[in-house]
PDB file of C-alpha atoms in Angstrom:
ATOM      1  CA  UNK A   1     -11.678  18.167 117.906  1.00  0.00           C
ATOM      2  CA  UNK A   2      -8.879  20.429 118.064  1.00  0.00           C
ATOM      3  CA  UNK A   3      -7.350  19.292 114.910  1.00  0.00           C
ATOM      4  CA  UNK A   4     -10.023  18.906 112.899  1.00  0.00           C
ATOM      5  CA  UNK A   5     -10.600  22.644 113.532  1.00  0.00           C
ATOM      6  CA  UNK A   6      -6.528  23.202 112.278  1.00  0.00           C
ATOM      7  CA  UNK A   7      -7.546  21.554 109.189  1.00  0.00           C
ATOM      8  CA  UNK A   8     -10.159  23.264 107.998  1.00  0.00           C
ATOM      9  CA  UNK A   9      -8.281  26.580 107.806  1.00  0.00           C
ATOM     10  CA  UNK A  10      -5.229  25.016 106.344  1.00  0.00           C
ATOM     11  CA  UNK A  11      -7.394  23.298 103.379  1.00  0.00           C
ATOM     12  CA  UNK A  12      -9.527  26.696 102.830  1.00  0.00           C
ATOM     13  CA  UNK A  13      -6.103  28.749 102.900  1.00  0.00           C
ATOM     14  CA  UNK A  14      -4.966  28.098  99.626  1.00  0.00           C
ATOM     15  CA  UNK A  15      -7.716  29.278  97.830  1.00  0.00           C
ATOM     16  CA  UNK A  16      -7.818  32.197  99.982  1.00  0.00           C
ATOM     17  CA  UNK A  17      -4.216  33.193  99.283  1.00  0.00           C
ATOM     18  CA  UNK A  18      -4.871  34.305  95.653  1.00  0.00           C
ATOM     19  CA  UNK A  19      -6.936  37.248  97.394  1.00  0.00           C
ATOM     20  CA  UNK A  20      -4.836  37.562 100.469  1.00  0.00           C
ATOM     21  CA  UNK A  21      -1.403  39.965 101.031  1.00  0.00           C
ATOM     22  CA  UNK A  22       1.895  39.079 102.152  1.00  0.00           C
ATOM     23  CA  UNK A  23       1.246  39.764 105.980  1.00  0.00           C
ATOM     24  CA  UNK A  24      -2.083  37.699 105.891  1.00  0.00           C
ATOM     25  CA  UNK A  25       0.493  34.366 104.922  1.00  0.00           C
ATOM     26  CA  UNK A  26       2.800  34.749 108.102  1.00  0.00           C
ATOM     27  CA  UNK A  27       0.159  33.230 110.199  1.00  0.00           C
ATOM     28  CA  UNK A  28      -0.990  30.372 107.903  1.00  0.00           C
ATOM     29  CA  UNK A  29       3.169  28.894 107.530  1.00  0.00           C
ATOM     30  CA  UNK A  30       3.134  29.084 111.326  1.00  0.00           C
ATOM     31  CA  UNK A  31      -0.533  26.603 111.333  1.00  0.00           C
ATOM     32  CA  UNK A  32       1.019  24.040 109.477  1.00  0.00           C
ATOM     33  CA  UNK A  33       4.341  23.916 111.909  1.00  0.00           C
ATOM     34  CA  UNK A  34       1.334  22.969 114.429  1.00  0.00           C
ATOM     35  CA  UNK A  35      -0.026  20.845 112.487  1.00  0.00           C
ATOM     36  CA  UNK A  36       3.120  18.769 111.698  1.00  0.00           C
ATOM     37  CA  UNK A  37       3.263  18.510 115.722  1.00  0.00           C
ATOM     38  CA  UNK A  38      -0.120  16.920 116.056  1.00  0.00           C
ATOM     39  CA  UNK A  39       0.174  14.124 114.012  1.00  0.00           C
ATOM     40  CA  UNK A  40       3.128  13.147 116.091  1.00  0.00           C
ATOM     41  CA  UNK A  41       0.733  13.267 118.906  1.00  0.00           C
ATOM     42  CA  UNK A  42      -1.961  11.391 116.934  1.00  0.00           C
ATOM     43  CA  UNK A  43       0.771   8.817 115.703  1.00  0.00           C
ATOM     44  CA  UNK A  44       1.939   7.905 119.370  1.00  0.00           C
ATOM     45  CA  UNK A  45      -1.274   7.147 120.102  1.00  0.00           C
ATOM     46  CA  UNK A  46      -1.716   5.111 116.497  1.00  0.00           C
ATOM     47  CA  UNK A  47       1.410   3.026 117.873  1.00  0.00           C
ATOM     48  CA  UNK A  48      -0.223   1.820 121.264  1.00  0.00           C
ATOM     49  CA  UNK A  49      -3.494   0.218 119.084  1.00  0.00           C
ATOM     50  CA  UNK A  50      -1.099  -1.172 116.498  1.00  0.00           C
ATOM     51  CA  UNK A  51       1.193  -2.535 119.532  1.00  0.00           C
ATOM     52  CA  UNK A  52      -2.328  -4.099 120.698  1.00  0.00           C
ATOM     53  CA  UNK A  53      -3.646  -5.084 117.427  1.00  0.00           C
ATOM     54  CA  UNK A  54      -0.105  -6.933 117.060  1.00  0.00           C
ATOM     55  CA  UNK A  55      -0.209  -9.163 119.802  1.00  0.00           C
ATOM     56  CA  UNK A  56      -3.548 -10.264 119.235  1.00  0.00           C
ATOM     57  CA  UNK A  57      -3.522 -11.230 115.371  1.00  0.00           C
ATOM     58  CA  UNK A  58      -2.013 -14.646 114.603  1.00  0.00           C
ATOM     59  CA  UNK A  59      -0.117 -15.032 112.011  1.00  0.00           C
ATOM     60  CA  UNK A  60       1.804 -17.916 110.149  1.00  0.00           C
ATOM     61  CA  UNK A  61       4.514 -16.080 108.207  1.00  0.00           C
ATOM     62  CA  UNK A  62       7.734 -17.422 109.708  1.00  0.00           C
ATOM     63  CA  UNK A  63       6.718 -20.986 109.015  1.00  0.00           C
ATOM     64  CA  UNK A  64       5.080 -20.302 105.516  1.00  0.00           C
ATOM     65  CA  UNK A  65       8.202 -18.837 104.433  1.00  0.00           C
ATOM     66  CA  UNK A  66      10.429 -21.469 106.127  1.00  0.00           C
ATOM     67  CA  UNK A  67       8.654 -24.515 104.374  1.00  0.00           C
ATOM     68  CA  UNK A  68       8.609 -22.363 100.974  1.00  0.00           C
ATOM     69  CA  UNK A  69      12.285 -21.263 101.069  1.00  0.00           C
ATOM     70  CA  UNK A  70      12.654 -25.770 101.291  1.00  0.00           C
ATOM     71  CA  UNK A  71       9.995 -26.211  98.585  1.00  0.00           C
ATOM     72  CA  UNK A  72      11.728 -23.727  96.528  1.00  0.00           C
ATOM     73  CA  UNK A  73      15.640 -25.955  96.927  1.00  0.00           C
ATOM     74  CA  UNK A  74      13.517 -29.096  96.054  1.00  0.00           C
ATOM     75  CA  UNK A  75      11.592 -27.162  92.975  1.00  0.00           C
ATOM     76  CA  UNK A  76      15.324 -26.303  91.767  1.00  0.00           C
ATOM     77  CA  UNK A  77      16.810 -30.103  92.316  1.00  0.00           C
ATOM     78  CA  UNK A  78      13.447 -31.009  90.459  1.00  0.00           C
ATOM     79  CA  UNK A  79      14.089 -29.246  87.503  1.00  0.00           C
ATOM     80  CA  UNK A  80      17.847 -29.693  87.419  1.00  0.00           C
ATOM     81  CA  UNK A  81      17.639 -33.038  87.230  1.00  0.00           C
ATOM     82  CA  UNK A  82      14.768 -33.205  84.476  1.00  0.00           C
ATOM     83  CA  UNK A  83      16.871 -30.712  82.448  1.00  0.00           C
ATOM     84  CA  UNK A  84      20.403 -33.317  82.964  1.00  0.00           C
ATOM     85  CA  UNK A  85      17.597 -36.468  81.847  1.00  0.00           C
ATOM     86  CA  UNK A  86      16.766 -34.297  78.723  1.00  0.00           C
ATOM     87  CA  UNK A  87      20.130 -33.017  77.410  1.00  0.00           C
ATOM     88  CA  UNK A  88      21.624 -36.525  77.827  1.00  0.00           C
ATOM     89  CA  UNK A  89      18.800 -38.207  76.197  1.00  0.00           C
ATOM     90  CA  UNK A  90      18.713 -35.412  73.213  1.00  0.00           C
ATOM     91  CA  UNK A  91      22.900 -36.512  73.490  1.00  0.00           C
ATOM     92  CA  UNK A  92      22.269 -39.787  72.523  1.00  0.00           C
ATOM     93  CA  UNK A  93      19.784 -39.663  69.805  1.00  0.00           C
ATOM     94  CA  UNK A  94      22.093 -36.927  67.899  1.00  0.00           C
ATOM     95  CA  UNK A  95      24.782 -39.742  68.404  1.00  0.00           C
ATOM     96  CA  UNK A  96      22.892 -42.693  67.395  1.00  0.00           C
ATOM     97  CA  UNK A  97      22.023 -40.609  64.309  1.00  0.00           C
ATOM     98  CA  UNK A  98      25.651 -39.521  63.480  1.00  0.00           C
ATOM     99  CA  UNK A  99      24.767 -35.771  63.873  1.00  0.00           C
ATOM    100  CA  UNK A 100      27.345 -33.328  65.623  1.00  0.00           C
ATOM    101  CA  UNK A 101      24.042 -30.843  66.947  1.00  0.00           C
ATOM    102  CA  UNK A 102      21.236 -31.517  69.124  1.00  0.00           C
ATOM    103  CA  UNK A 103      18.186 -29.772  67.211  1.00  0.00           C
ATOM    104  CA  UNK A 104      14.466 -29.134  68.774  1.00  0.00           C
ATOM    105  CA  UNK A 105      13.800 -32.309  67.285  1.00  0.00           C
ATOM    106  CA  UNK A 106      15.823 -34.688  69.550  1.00  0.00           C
ATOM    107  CA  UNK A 107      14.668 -32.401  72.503  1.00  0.00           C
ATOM    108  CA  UNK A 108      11.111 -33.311  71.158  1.00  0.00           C
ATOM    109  CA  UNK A 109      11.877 -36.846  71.189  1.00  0.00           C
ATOM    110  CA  UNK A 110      14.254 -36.949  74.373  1.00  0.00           C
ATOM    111  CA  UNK A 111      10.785 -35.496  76.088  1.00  0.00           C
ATOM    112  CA  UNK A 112       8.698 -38.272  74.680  1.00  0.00           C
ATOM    113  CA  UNK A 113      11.170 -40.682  76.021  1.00  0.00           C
ATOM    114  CA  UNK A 114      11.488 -39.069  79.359  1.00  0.00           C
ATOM    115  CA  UNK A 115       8.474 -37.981  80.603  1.00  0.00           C
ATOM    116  CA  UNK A 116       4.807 -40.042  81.062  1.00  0.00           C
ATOM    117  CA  UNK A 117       2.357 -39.879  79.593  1.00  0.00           C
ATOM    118  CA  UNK A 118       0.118 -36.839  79.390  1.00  0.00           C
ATOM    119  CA  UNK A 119       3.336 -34.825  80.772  1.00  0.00           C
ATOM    120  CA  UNK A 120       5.005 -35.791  77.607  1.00  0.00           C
ATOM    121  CA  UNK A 121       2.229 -34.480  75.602  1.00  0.00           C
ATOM    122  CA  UNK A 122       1.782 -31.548  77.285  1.00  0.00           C
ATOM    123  CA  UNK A 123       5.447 -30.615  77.381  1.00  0.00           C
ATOM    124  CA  UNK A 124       5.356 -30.739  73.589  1.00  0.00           C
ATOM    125  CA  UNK A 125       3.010 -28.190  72.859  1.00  0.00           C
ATOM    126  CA  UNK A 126       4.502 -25.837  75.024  1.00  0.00           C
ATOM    127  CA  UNK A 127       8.027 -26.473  73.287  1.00  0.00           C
ATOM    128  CA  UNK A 128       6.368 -26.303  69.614  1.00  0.00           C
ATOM    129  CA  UNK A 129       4.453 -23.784  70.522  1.00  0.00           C
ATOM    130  CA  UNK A 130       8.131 -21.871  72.314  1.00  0.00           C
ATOM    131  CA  UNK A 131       9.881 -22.390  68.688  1.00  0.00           C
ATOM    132  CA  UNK A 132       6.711 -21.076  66.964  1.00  0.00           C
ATOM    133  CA  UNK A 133       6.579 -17.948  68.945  1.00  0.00           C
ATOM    134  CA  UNK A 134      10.332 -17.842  68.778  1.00  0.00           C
ATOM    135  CA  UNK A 135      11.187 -18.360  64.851  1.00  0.00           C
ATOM    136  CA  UNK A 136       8.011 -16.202  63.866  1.00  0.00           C
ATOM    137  CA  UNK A 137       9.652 -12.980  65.818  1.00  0.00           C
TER     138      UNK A 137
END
């Protein structure tokens, strides 16, 4: 109850102040010093149902982040080795073609060679639709 009541004042003080004088303001900086002290009060108390509320919940972090850190390492060897399958296939077809460059065309076709299927098809569109986005900027 007490600082509820400590509030009040404090909130209502700054509208008051426009009409108050200089000796009226001593008291209301010494209110707030009070009020600074409560919450420290109110917060050691906070602490004891957050200690309680802590032991009580359940929670699954550690492991969630453990199996995602590993799924993240095989993610990367995943797309590392797609990306070394790509390049080498776009490689050869620039060779077998007697060109020095590999253009989005061999990656087009290195795709369609590499991946199955719907993949393939997929993974087209998004590259055509990359080099679009990218030559039209």
């Amino acid at each position: 109850m007490a600082p509820k009541a400590e509030k009040k004042p404090a909130e209502k003080k700054p509208a008051e102040e426009k009409k108050t004088t200089v000796a009226e303001k001593a008291p209301a900086e010494k209110k707030p010093k009070a009020g600074k002290k409560l919450p420290k009060e109110g917060a050691a108390a906070g602490d004891k149902k957050k200690k309680k509320k802590a032991k009580s919940v359940e929670t699954y972090k550690i492991y969630i982040f453990k199996v995602l850190k590993q799924a993240m390492g095989i993610m990367n060897s995943f797309i590392n080795d797609i990306f070394e399958k790509l390049a080498q296939e776009a490689s050869r077809l620039a060779r077998y073609n007697k060109k020095p460059t590999i253009t989005s065309r061999e990656i087009q076709t290195a795709v369609r060679l590499v991946l199955p299927g719907e993949l393939a098809k997929h993974a087209v569109s998004e590259g055509t639709k990359a080099v679009t986005k990218f030559t039209s900027s």
